[in-house]
Amino acid sequence: MQTSRFAIAFSLVAAAATAGTVTVKPTGRYMAVPVENGAPKVRLEVFDGATRVAYDDVEWARGMTNWTGSLDLRGLAGRALEFRFSGNDVPELTAADLKFAEAPFPAPKGQYDEPWRPQFHFTPPLGWNNDPNGLSYRDGEWHMFYQHNPFGVRWGNMHWGHAVSKDLVHWNDFGDVIAPDDHGPMFSGSAVVDHGNTSGFGKGAHVLIYTAAGRPHTQRVAWSLDGRNYAKWPKAAVEGRPDANRDPKVVWYAPGRHWVMAVYGEVEKGRHGVSLFASKNLKDWTLASNVPGDLFDEGKFLYECPDFFELPIKGETGTRWVLTAANRQYAIGTFDGRTFVPETTRLEQTRPVGGLNPVYAWQSFSDAPGGRRIQIAWSHFDSLAGGRTDATSNQGMTLPMELSLVRTADGLRLARFPVKELESLRAGEATAFKAFEGELAEVEFACTPVADAVVTLDLRGVKIEYDAVKKTLSVNGRATAWDLDAAGRLGLHVFVDRVGLEIFSLDGFQYLPLPEIVPDPANRKLSWRAAGAKKPVRDVAERAWRLKSAVR
Ligand code: FRU
């Protein structure tokens, strides 16, 4: 390493040091951040003269390094930068301890063979993720940005990670595109393609709309013409409002030829909800209306991460607007470009077992071709479960699901199906359960349960049980309400990953994500049985596919 100029100035002796500074000229774009999961956090700040160009709280490895994060110093190679460490028990470092490279530091070998790694659900290559951000389709590519901690396997240091896919199934990760700055860490938001160059960033610019979570929070934009490198526009698009304001989701309102931004926040004293802003150019926004949710201490209706989109009603000529929020509830109504008038509220995208939200922060892709509305949510895969400390990543995403709006006996409802692109994971033809042997599985099971039937699927040791008397579906003993379809059929479409399962109903109206359930690694079998009346089930249809991994 070339350290043509450096100074080391640690204030105290090693064990008790609370601050230290290393000045060094980086010899490559990235600096190695050795992470030891659970090590005491130190604050690392990087200064170029008086300007702070980066800051992060890092679990800097004292003993063994679990994995190496890459601090992006784009455009700063060759400048004498000051790396300031502060906090409790700052490790004693010299310029020789700081390593640089032109490319990001590689992940440990065998990373995707880890027992806690889902194989066809997206997980961040390294570090923590929460919400999907900036889901969008542009120039033949699906873009998924995500709330990312590049220097820890727990929440913190919010950057936007960036993964790109040609088919919604296989993702290439391109590293972080926006990093914390003096306006705050980079909280959730969305992306649009500015086909008409309304912003002046350029025709077809990819525009990210995000929250800088300083005090107060501001909504800001960044843009790119190549879909890989993103520059921040220096001004705030929506100036500071109370701290809660965040998670801008932008959508083009064609009839009015303007943009609409749905922002989570305090819409009146003590009450959260969604504010709708309007803009002609993505830079200057005015408040159009508010959609009230619950009181802050009362409930979660319209809490965090709004998504807002128009859908045609299946088989009819009309459309409706759908407003979803992070927890799982949604509203259906009409929208005139300024005001959303809900017709039905507090509908549920999932009825999870145990009352928890195993997935969160649902967002749909803007600009999907063919008018498709495809949604992904943050999935709580927990690679630290059971006190594990050697994980290289934590959390992940649900499968991509395609939404439609369907008129049912109960009114309009969202229907969801796993996207058809997932069929490319099937390794060969479908088999009967008995003939199945494998780790990753896609399973379809349908039957008509009779009288007091109890139908049990055993999928690699995971017990999924439908009880016709209680009208519940339970998974490993934890139950949730479950409806048969309009024809009285129980229809289950289940994806079994190395970690986690997702259950869809074959009619699209029920969805049960189970990221916390781990199938028995030694059990590669599928089976079902039915108990109860003399012939508890009629017209059974079962098939299963072995699936390929999407990450190896
Ligand atoms: C939801 C959320 C958002 C926020 C982000 C920060 O999970 O709390 O409201 O923007 O996470 O990571």
Coordinates of N, CA and C and ligand atoms in Angstrom, one line a residue, residues 130-131 147 155 158 187-188 246-247 304-305 326 360-361 378, ligand 1:
N130 N -33.4 -4.1 5.0 CA -34.8 -4.1 5.3 C -35.6 -3.7 4.1
D131 N -36.3 -2.6 4.0 CA -37.3 -2.4 3.0 C -36.7 -2.4 1.5
Q147 N -32.9 -1.0 1.6 CA -32.3 -0.4 2.8 C -31.2 -1.4 3.2
W155 N -29.7 -3.7 11.8 CA -30.1 -2.4 11.2 C -29.1 -1.3 11.5
M158 N -28.0 3.4 7.2 CA -28.8 3.1 6.0 C -28.3 3.7 4.7
F187 N -33.0 6.9 4.1 CA -34.1 6.0 4.4 C -34.9 5.7 3.1
S188 N -36.0 5.0 3.3 CA -36.7 4.4 2.2 C -37.3 5.4 1.2
R246 N -41.5 10.3 6.0 CA -40.5 9.5 5.3 C -41.2 8.6 4.3
D247 N -40.3 7.9 3.5 CA -40.7 6.9 2.6 C -41.5 7.4 1.4
E304 N -46.1 3.8 7.9 CA -44.8 3.7 7.1 C -44.9 3.2 5.7
C305 N -44.0 3.5 4.9 CA -43.8 3.0 3.5 C -45.1 2.9 2.7
A326 N -46.8 -0.1 5.2 CA -45.8 -1.2 5.5 C -46.3 -2.4 6.2
Y360 N -42.8 -7.0 5.5 CA -43.1 -5.6 5.8 C -42.7 -4.7 4.6
A361 N -43.2 -3.5 4.6 CA -42.7 -2.5 3.6 C -42.9 -2.9 2.2
W378 N -40.1 -6.8 2.2 CA -39.0 -7.2 3.1 C -39.4 -8.5 3.8
Ligands
FRU1 C1 -39.6 0.7 7.6 C2 -38.7 1.9 7.9 C3 -39.0 3.1 7.1 C4 -37.7 3.8 7.1 C5 -36.7 2.7 7.0 C6 -35.4 2.9 7.7 O1 -39.1 -0.5 7.8 O2 -38.8 2.2 9.3 O3 -40.1 3.9 7.6 O4 -37.6 4.7 6.0 O5 -37.3 1.6 7.6 O6 -34.5 1.9 7.5

